[in-house]
Amino acid sequence: VAEILSWYHPKEIKIHCFNNGTSIQSKLLNWNLLETFFKNKNYAIDKDVMDGTIHCKSAAAEVLVEQLYTTLTNRPTYRLVPRNHTFNDLSYQSKLPLHARATASTAIKNNLANTELETGPDTNHLMNKTQHIISLHRQHRQNQRLQDPDRFGIKPNLGEIRQKGKSDISPKNRTGTCNSNQENVQFAEIKVKQSGRDLPVSAMEDMKGKINNDMFGTYQPTVKIGESNGFSAVAQYSR
């Protein structure tokens, strides 16, 4: 990176100022000089991209080269799939079969480099990184359970079963519903005649006469309405 920048800024970037060592301390010294240069020139190089390159994270160096190319040439880079700056192995893990995917401890080992443990500012910073990796791993596992619930023996709850039942019933298959706007509904009156229930006309007139002549309203006539198997039924007439 320093050699590329020296071609565009030969007076500001001196190659002899950079160390050729491969240790993490040499890398940090070199990148501190580059970071200061980027700030002075207002170059849009992200801090997390530089950190990912220092700690050899997956695809971090490629993103750094793309940002540096865009900054120096004012030409965009064209990619079919945009890159993210998470620099984890979730995309690789999703391509593996379920039995070969990483566990929580393996995810921490793959996504947290040893150089980060050596150069971390404090313990809390490293704990936050570890917690973030575990949270991503749990989310990835939950997505696996949703994609293949039979493998994990997950049974749907009552709400999911009810929602699935509602979606299976289409309006055409629904029966027994009544539309209040239908005006073509016709009703037929059915008369049922039972033996012993019909009173003669003379009995009805006699009862009406007694009710009309009752001045005090104490007359409550009872009418025998039928007999069946030796039992009789009596109905009380009220005004």
mmCIF file of C-alpha atoms in Angstrom:
data_model
loop_
_atom_site.group_PDB
_atom_site.id
_atom_site.type_symbol
_atom_site.label_atom_id
_atom_site.label_comp_id
_atom_site.label_asym_id
_atom_site.label_seq_id
_atom_site.Cartn_x
_atom_site.Cartn_y
_atom_site.Cartn_z
ATOM 1 C CA VAL A 1 0.000 0.000 0.000
ATOM 2 C CA ALA A 2 2.804 2.390 0.804
ATOM 3 C CA GLU A 3 4.460 1.688 -2.558
ATOM 4 C CA ILE A 4 1.199 2.426 -4.402
ATOM 5 C CA LEU A 5 0.760 5.693 -2.539
ATOM 6 C CA SER A 6 4.369 6.680 -3.186
ATOM 7 C CA TRP A 7 3.661 6.785 -6.930
ATOM 8 C CA TYR A 8 0.859 9.309 -6.412
ATOM 9 C CA HIS A 9 2.472 11.238 -3.535
ATOM 10 C CA PRO A 10 6.249 10.776 -3.799
ATOM 11 C CA LYS A 11 7.015 13.788 -1.606
ATOM 12 C CA GLU A 12 4.805 12.725 1.280
ATOM 13 C CA ILE A 13 5.225 8.951 1.278
ATOM 14 C CA LYS A 14 8.810 7.830 1.789
ATOM 15 C CA ILE A 15 9.400 4.109 1.476
ATOM 16 C CA HIS A 16 12.409 4.180 3.814
ATOM 17 C CA CYS A 17 10.094 5.323 6.633
ATOM 18 C CA PHE A 18 8.272 1.980 6.653
ATOM 19 C CA ASN A 19 9.464 -1.197 8.303
ATOM 20 C CA ASN A 20 9.689 -4.428 6.309
ATOM 21 C CA GLY A 21 9.071 -6.641 9.359
ATOM 22 C CA THR A 22 6.158 -9.088 9.538
ATOM 23 C CA SER A 23 5.503 -8.859 13.271
ATOM 24 C CA ILE A 24 2.304 -7.319 14.554
ATOM 25 C CA GLN A 25 4.228 -4.404 16.079
ATOM 26 C CA SER A 26 5.826 -3.565 12.708
ATOM 27 C CA LYS A 27 2.428 -3.708 11.020
ATOM 28 C CA LEU A 28 0.887 -1.381 13.604
ATOM 29 C CA LEU A 29 3.678 1.184 13.151
ATOM 30 C CA ASN A 30 3.338 1.128 9.368
ATOM 31 C CA TRP A 31 -0.445 1.418 9.447
ATOM 32 C CA ASN A 32 -0.301 4.278 11.945
ATOM 33 C CA LEU A 33 1.717 6.253 9.397
ATOM 34 C CA LEU A 34 -0.761 5.378 6.635
ATOM 35 C CA GLU A 35 -3.750 6.253 8.816
ATOM 36 C CA THR A 36 -2.263 9.663 9.571
ATOM 37 C CA PHE A 37 -1.717 10.232 5.855
ATOM 38 C CA PHE A 38 -5.311 9.230 5.047
ATOM 39 C CA LYS A 39 -6.656 11.689 7.615
ATOM 40 C CA ASN A 40 -4.534 14.532 6.259
ATOM 41 C CA LYS A 41 -5.723 13.855 2.701
ATOM 42 C CA ASN A 42 -9.337 13.104 3.712
ATOM 43 C CA TYR A 43 -9.190 9.745 1.983
ATOM 44 C CA ALA A 44 -12.272 7.570 2.510
ATOM 45 C CA ILE A 45 -10.527 4.501 3.927
ATOM 46 C CA ASP A 46 -12.550 2.895 6.708
ATOM 47 C CA LYS A 47 -10.920 2.134 10.048
ATOM 48 C CA ASP A 48 -12.458 -1.344 10.282
ATOM 49 C CA VAL A 49 -11.066 -2.167 6.824
ATOM 50 C CA MET A 50 -7.567 -1.259 7.951
ATOM 51 C CA ASP A 51 -7.970 -3.270 11.175
ATOM 52 C CA GLY A 52 -9.227 -6.254 9.194
ATOM 53 C CA THR A 53 -6.191 -6.030 6.911
ATOM 54 C CA ILE A 54 -3.800 -5.832 9.856
ATOM 55 C CA HIS A 55 -5.304 -8.942 11.462
ATOM 56 C CA CYS A 56 -5.624 -10.822 8.126
ATOM 57 C CA LYS A 57 -9.418 -11.004 8.164
ATOM 58 C CA SER A 58 -11.161 -12.620 5.228
ATOM 59 C CA ALA A 59 -11.684 -10.246 2.228
ATOM 60 C CA ALA A 60 -10.456 -7.217 4.203
ATOM 61 C CA ALA A 61 -7.433 -6.634 1.943
ATOM 62 C CA GLU A 62 -9.632 -6.807 -1.160
ATOM 63 C CA VAL A 63 -11.995 -4.162 0.204
ATOM 64 C CA LEU A 64 -8.996 -1.978 1.088
ATOM 65 C CA VAL A 65 -7.630 -2.181 -2.463
ATOM 66 C CA GLU A 66 -11.051 -1.340 -3.925
ATOM 67 C CA GLN A 67 -11.453 1.715 -1.667
ATOM 68 C CA LEU A 68 -7.912 2.841 -2.423
ATOM 69 C CA TYR A 69 -8.473 2.455 -6.178
ATOM 70 C CA THR A 70 -11.696 4.482 -6.012
ATOM 71 C CA THR A 71 -10.012 7.192 -3.935
ATOM 72 C CA LEU A 72 -6.932 7.591 -6.131
ATOM 73 C CA THR A 73 -8.573 7.280 -9.577
ATOM 74 C CA ASN A 74 -12.091 8.608 -8.899
ATOM 75 C CA ARG A 75 -13.450 5.546 -10.677
ATOM 76 C CA PRO A 76 -15.957 3.221 -9.074
ATOM 77 C CA THR A 77 -15.461 -0.510 -8.856
ATOM 78 C CA TYR A 78 -18.220 -2.711 -10.223
ATOM 79 C CA ARG A 79 -19.224 -5.796 -8.308
ATOM 80 C CA LEU A 80 -22.239 -8.038 -8.769
ATOM 81 C CA VAL A 81 -22.559 -8.539 -5.017
ATOM 82 C CA PRO A 82 -21.652 -5.637 -2.701
ATOM 83 C CA ARG A 83 -19.195 -6.387 0.067
ATOM 84 C CA ASN A 84 -19.894 -5.893 3.744
ATOM 85 C CA HIS A 85 -17.404 -4.919 6.414
ATOM 86 C CA THR A 86 -18.221 -7.621 8.934
ATOM 87 C CA PHE A 87 -15.260 -9.812 7.861
ATOM 88 C CA ASN A 88 -16.604 -13.025 9.349
ATOM 89 C CA ASP A 89 -17.009 -16.513 7.946
ATOM 90 C CA LEU A 90 -20.823 -16.686 7.990
ATOM 91 C CA SER A 91 -21.036 -16.716 4.205
ATOM 92 C CA TYR A 92 -18.605 -19.644 4.132
ATOM 93 C CA GLN A 93 -20.432 -21.474 6.915
ATOM 94 C CA SER A 94 -23.775 -21.153 5.115
ATOM 95 C CA LYS A 95 -22.342 -23.069 2.145
ATOM 96 C CA LEU A 96 -21.303 -26.041 4.281
ATOM 97 C CA PRO A 97 -23.630 -28.943 5.147
ATOM 98 C CA LEU A 98 -25.336 -28.704 8.523
ATOM 99 C CA HIS A 99 -23.180 -31.338 10.217
ATOM 100 C CA ALA A 100 -19.943 -29.584 9.160
ATOM 101 C CA ARG A 101 -20.762 -26.066 10.338
ATOM 102 C CA ALA A 102 -18.855 -24.435 13.171
ATOM 103 C CA THR A 103 -19.859 -24.509 16.805
ATOM 104 C CA ALA A 104 -19.770 -21.454 19.075
ATOM 105 C CA SER A 105 -16.184 -22.103 20.225
ATOM 106 C CA THR A 106 -15.009 -22.701 16.651
ATOM 107 C CA ALA A 107 -16.722 -19.480 15.514
ATOM 108 C CA ILE A 108 -14.798 -17.513 18.149
ATOM 109 C CA LYS A 109 -11.536 -19.172 17.092
ATOM 110 C CA ASN A 110 -12.134 -18.447 13.396
ATOM 111 C CA ASN A 111 -13.310 -14.848 13.755
ATOM 112 C CA LEU A 112 -11.066 -13.591 16.559
ATOM 113 C CA ALA A 113 -7.382 -13.533 15.575
ATOM 114 C CA ASN A 114 -4.548 -14.017 18.038
ATOM 115 C CA THR A 115 -3.142 -10.643 17.064
ATOM 116 C CA GLU A 116 -6.372 -9.020 18.254
ATOM 117 C CA LEU A 117 -5.852 -10.603 21.661
ATOM 118 C CA GLU A 118 -2.327 -9.221 21.782
ATOM 119 C CA THR A 119 -3.156 -5.703 20.627
ATOM 120 C CA GLY A 120 -6.574 -5.251 22.221
ATOM 121 C CA PRO A 121 -6.880 -2.006 24.200
ATOM 122 C CA ASP A 122 -8.484 -3.704 27.212
ATOM 123 C CA THR A 123 -10.373 -6.788 28.359
ATOM 124 C CA ASN A 124 -13.800 -5.200 27.923
ATOM 125 C CA HIS A 125 -13.099 -4.502 24.264
ATOM 126 C CA LEU A 126 -12.194 -8.152 23.662
ATOM 127 C CA MET A 127 -15.248 -9.328 25.601
ATOM 128 C CA ASN A 128 -17.504 -7.167 23.431
ATOM 129 C CA LYS A 129 -15.964 -8.638 20.290
ATOM 130 C CA THR A 130 -16.437 -12.170 21.610
ATOM 131 C CA GLN A 131 -20.057 -11.459 22.573
ATOM 132 C CA HIS A 132 -20.728 -10.056 19.112
ATOM 133 C CA ILE A 133 -19.369 -13.226 17.480
ATOM 134 C CA ILE A 134 -21.529 -15.415 19.733
ATOM 135 C CA SER A 135 -24.623 -13.338 18.926
ATOM 136 C CA LEU A 136 -24.013 -13.741 15.191
ATOM 137 C CA HIS A 137 -23.538 -17.482 15.686
ATOM 138 C CA ARG A 138 -26.823 -17.791 17.596
ATOM 139 C CA GLN A 139 -28.667 -15.856 14.918
ATOM 140 C CA HIS A 140 -27.156 -18.130 12.281
ATOM 141 C CA ARG A 141 -28.310 -21.211 14.219
ATOM 142 C CA GLN A 142 -31.831 -19.834 14.549
ATOM 143 C CA ASN A 143 -31.980 -19.302 10.795
ATOM 144 C CA GLN A 144 -30.928 -22.924 10.331
ATOM 145 C CA ARG A 145 -33.796 -24.089 12.553
ATOM 146 C CA LEU A 146 -36.277 -22.047 10.543
ATOM 147 C CA GLN A 147 -34.969 -23.396 7.240
ATOM 148 C CA ASP A 148 -34.970 -27.070 8.298
ATOM 149 C CA PRO A 149 -37.264 -27.602 11.329
ATOM 150 C CA ASP A 150 -37.576 -31.379 10.709
ATOM 151 C CA ARG A 151 -33.853 -31.898 11.293
ATOM 152 C CA PHE A 152 -34.005 -30.257 14.709
ATOM 153 C CA GLY A 153 -37.349 -31.813 15.693
ATOM 154 C CA ILE A 154 -39.149 -28.488 16.005
ATOM 155 C CA LYS A 155 -42.936 -28.784 16.133
ATOM 156 C CA PRO A 156 -45.217 -25.850 15.264
ATOM 157 C CA ASN A 157 -47.045 -24.178 18.112
ATOM 158 C CA LEU A 158 -50.791 -23.560 18.259
ATOM 159 C CA GLY A 159 -50.518 -20.106 16.700
ATOM 160 C CA GLU A 160 -48.559 -21.415 13.709
ATOM 161 C CA ILE A 161 -50.989 -24.305 13.233
ATOM 162 C CA ARG A 162 -53.970 -21.929 13.329
ATOM 163 C CA GLN A 163 -52.312 -19.522 10.897
ATOM 164 C CA LYS A 164 -51.516 -22.387 8.540
ATOM 165 C CA GLY A 165 -55.123 -23.619 8.742
ATOM 166 C CA LYS A 166 -56.436 -20.172 7.845
ATOM 167 C CA SER A 167 -54.162 -19.933 4.829
ATOM 168 C CA ASP A 168 -55.266 -23.379 3.570
ATOM 169 C CA ILE A 169 -58.951 -22.397 3.518
ATOM 170 C CA SER A 170 -59.718 -20.402 0.399
ATOM 171 C CA PRO A 171 -62.909 -18.367 -0.067
ATOM 172 C CA LYS A 172 -64.102 -20.829 -2.691
ATOM 173 C CA ASN A 173 -63.782 -23.772 -0.290
ATOM 174 C CA ARG A 174 -65.607 -22.122 2.573
ATOM 175 C CA THR A 175 -69.070 -23.553 3.155
ATOM 176 C CA GLY A 176 -71.800 -22.683 5.574
ATOM 177 C CA THR A 177 -71.252 -18.931 5.379
ATOM 178 C CA CYS A 178 -74.196 -16.590 5.076
ATOM 179 C CA ASN A 179 -74.076 -13.388 3.082
ATOM 180 C CA SER A 180 -76.344 -10.689 4.466
ATOM 181 C CA ASN A 181 -76.496 -8.974 1.074
ATOM 182 C CA GLN A 182 -78.135 -11.917 -0.652
ATOM 183 C CA GLU A 183 -81.704 -11.022 -1.584
ATOM 184 C CA ASN A 184 -82.679 -14.246 -3.320
ATOM 185 C CA VAL A 185 -83.171 -16.208 -0.111
ATOM 186 C CA GLN A 186 -86.660 -17.696 0.128
ATOM 187 C CA PHE A 187 -88.323 -19.168 3.186
ATOM 188 C CA ALA A 188 -91.193 -21.656 3.161
ATOM 189 C CA GLU A 189 -93.606 -22.046 6.050
ATOM 190 C CA ILE A 190 -94.310 -25.632 7.035
ATOM 191 C CA LYS A 191 -97.482 -26.430 8.979
ATOM 192 C CA VAL A 192 -97.361 -29.496 11.198
ATOM 193 C CA LYS A 193 -100.652 -30.886 12.464
ATOM 194 C CA GLN A 194 -100.496 -33.078 15.552
ATOM 195 C CA SER A 195 -103.394 -35.151 16.855
ATOM 196 C CA GLY A 196 -105.129 -33.782 19.943
ATOM 197 C CA ARG A 197 -103.621 -30.278 19.622
ATOM 198 C CA ASP A 198 -106.394 -28.559 17.566
ATOM 199 C CA LEU A 199 -109.220 -27.131 19.718
ATOM 200 C CA PRO A 200 -112.794 -26.978 18.385
ATOM 201 C CA VAL A 201 -114.192 -23.578 17.504
ATOM 202 C CA SER A 202 -116.892 -23.782 20.195
ATOM 203 C CA ALA A 203 -114.314 -24.348 22.950
ATOM 204 C CA MET A 204 -112.288 -21.349 21.825
ATOM 205 C CA GLU A 205 -115.354 -19.085 21.748
ATOM 206 C CA ASP A 206 -116.463 -20.281 25.220
ATOM 207 C CA MET A 207 -112.995 -19.524 26.642
ATOM 208 C CA LYS A 208 -112.915 -16.052 25.031
ATOM 209 C CA GLY A 209 -116.330 -15.267 26.493
ATOM 210 C CA LYS A 210 -115.281 -16.185 30.026
ATOM 211 C CA ILE A 211 -112.187 -14.031 29.744
ATOM 212 C CA ASN A 212 -114.132 -11.020 28.491
ATOM 213 C CA ASN A 213 -116.725 -11.344 31.310
ATOM 214 C CA ASP A 214 -114.045 -11.635 34.005
ATOM 215 C CA MET A 215 -114.119 -8.266 35.755
ATOM 216 C CA PHE A 216 -111.390 -8.902 38.330
ATOM 217 C CA GLY A 217 -108.891 -10.690 36.067
ATOM 218 C CA THR A 218 -108.700 -13.803 38.235
ATOM 219 C CA TYR A 219 -109.772 -16.291 35.590
ATOM 220 C CA GLN A 220 -106.840 -18.316 34.194
ATOM 221 C CA PRO A 221 -108.176 -20.971 31.871
ATOM 222 C CA THR A 222 -106.305 -24.203 31.183
ATOM 223 C CA VAL A 223 -106.851 -26.128 27.995
ATOM 224 C CA LYS A 224 -106.178 -29.790 27.446
ATOM 225 C CA ILE A 225 -104.039 -29.934 24.331
ATOM 226 C CA GLY A 226 -103.317 -33.621 23.860
ATOM 227 C CA GLU A 227 -102.939 -37.093 25.197
ATOM 228 C CA SER A 228 -100.272 -39.723 24.536
ATOM 229 C CA ASN A 229 -99.910 -43.167 26.138
ATOM 230 C CA GLY A 230 -102.324 -42.337 28.924
ATOM 231 C CA PHE A 231 -100.698 -38.985 29.825
ATOM 232 C CA SER A 232 -102.309 -35.615 29.184
ATOM 233 C CA ALA A 233 -100.747 -32.224 28.589
ATOM 234 C CA VAL A 234 -102.334 -28.986 29.834
ATOM 235 C CA ALA A 235 -101.550 -25.475 28.645
ATOM 236 C CA GLN A 236 -102.343 -22.346 30.610
ATOM 237 C CA TYR A 237 -103.675 -19.394 28.655
ATOM 238 C CA SER A 238 -102.494 -15.944 29.736
ATOM 239 C CA ARG A 239 -103.617 -12.548 28.481
#
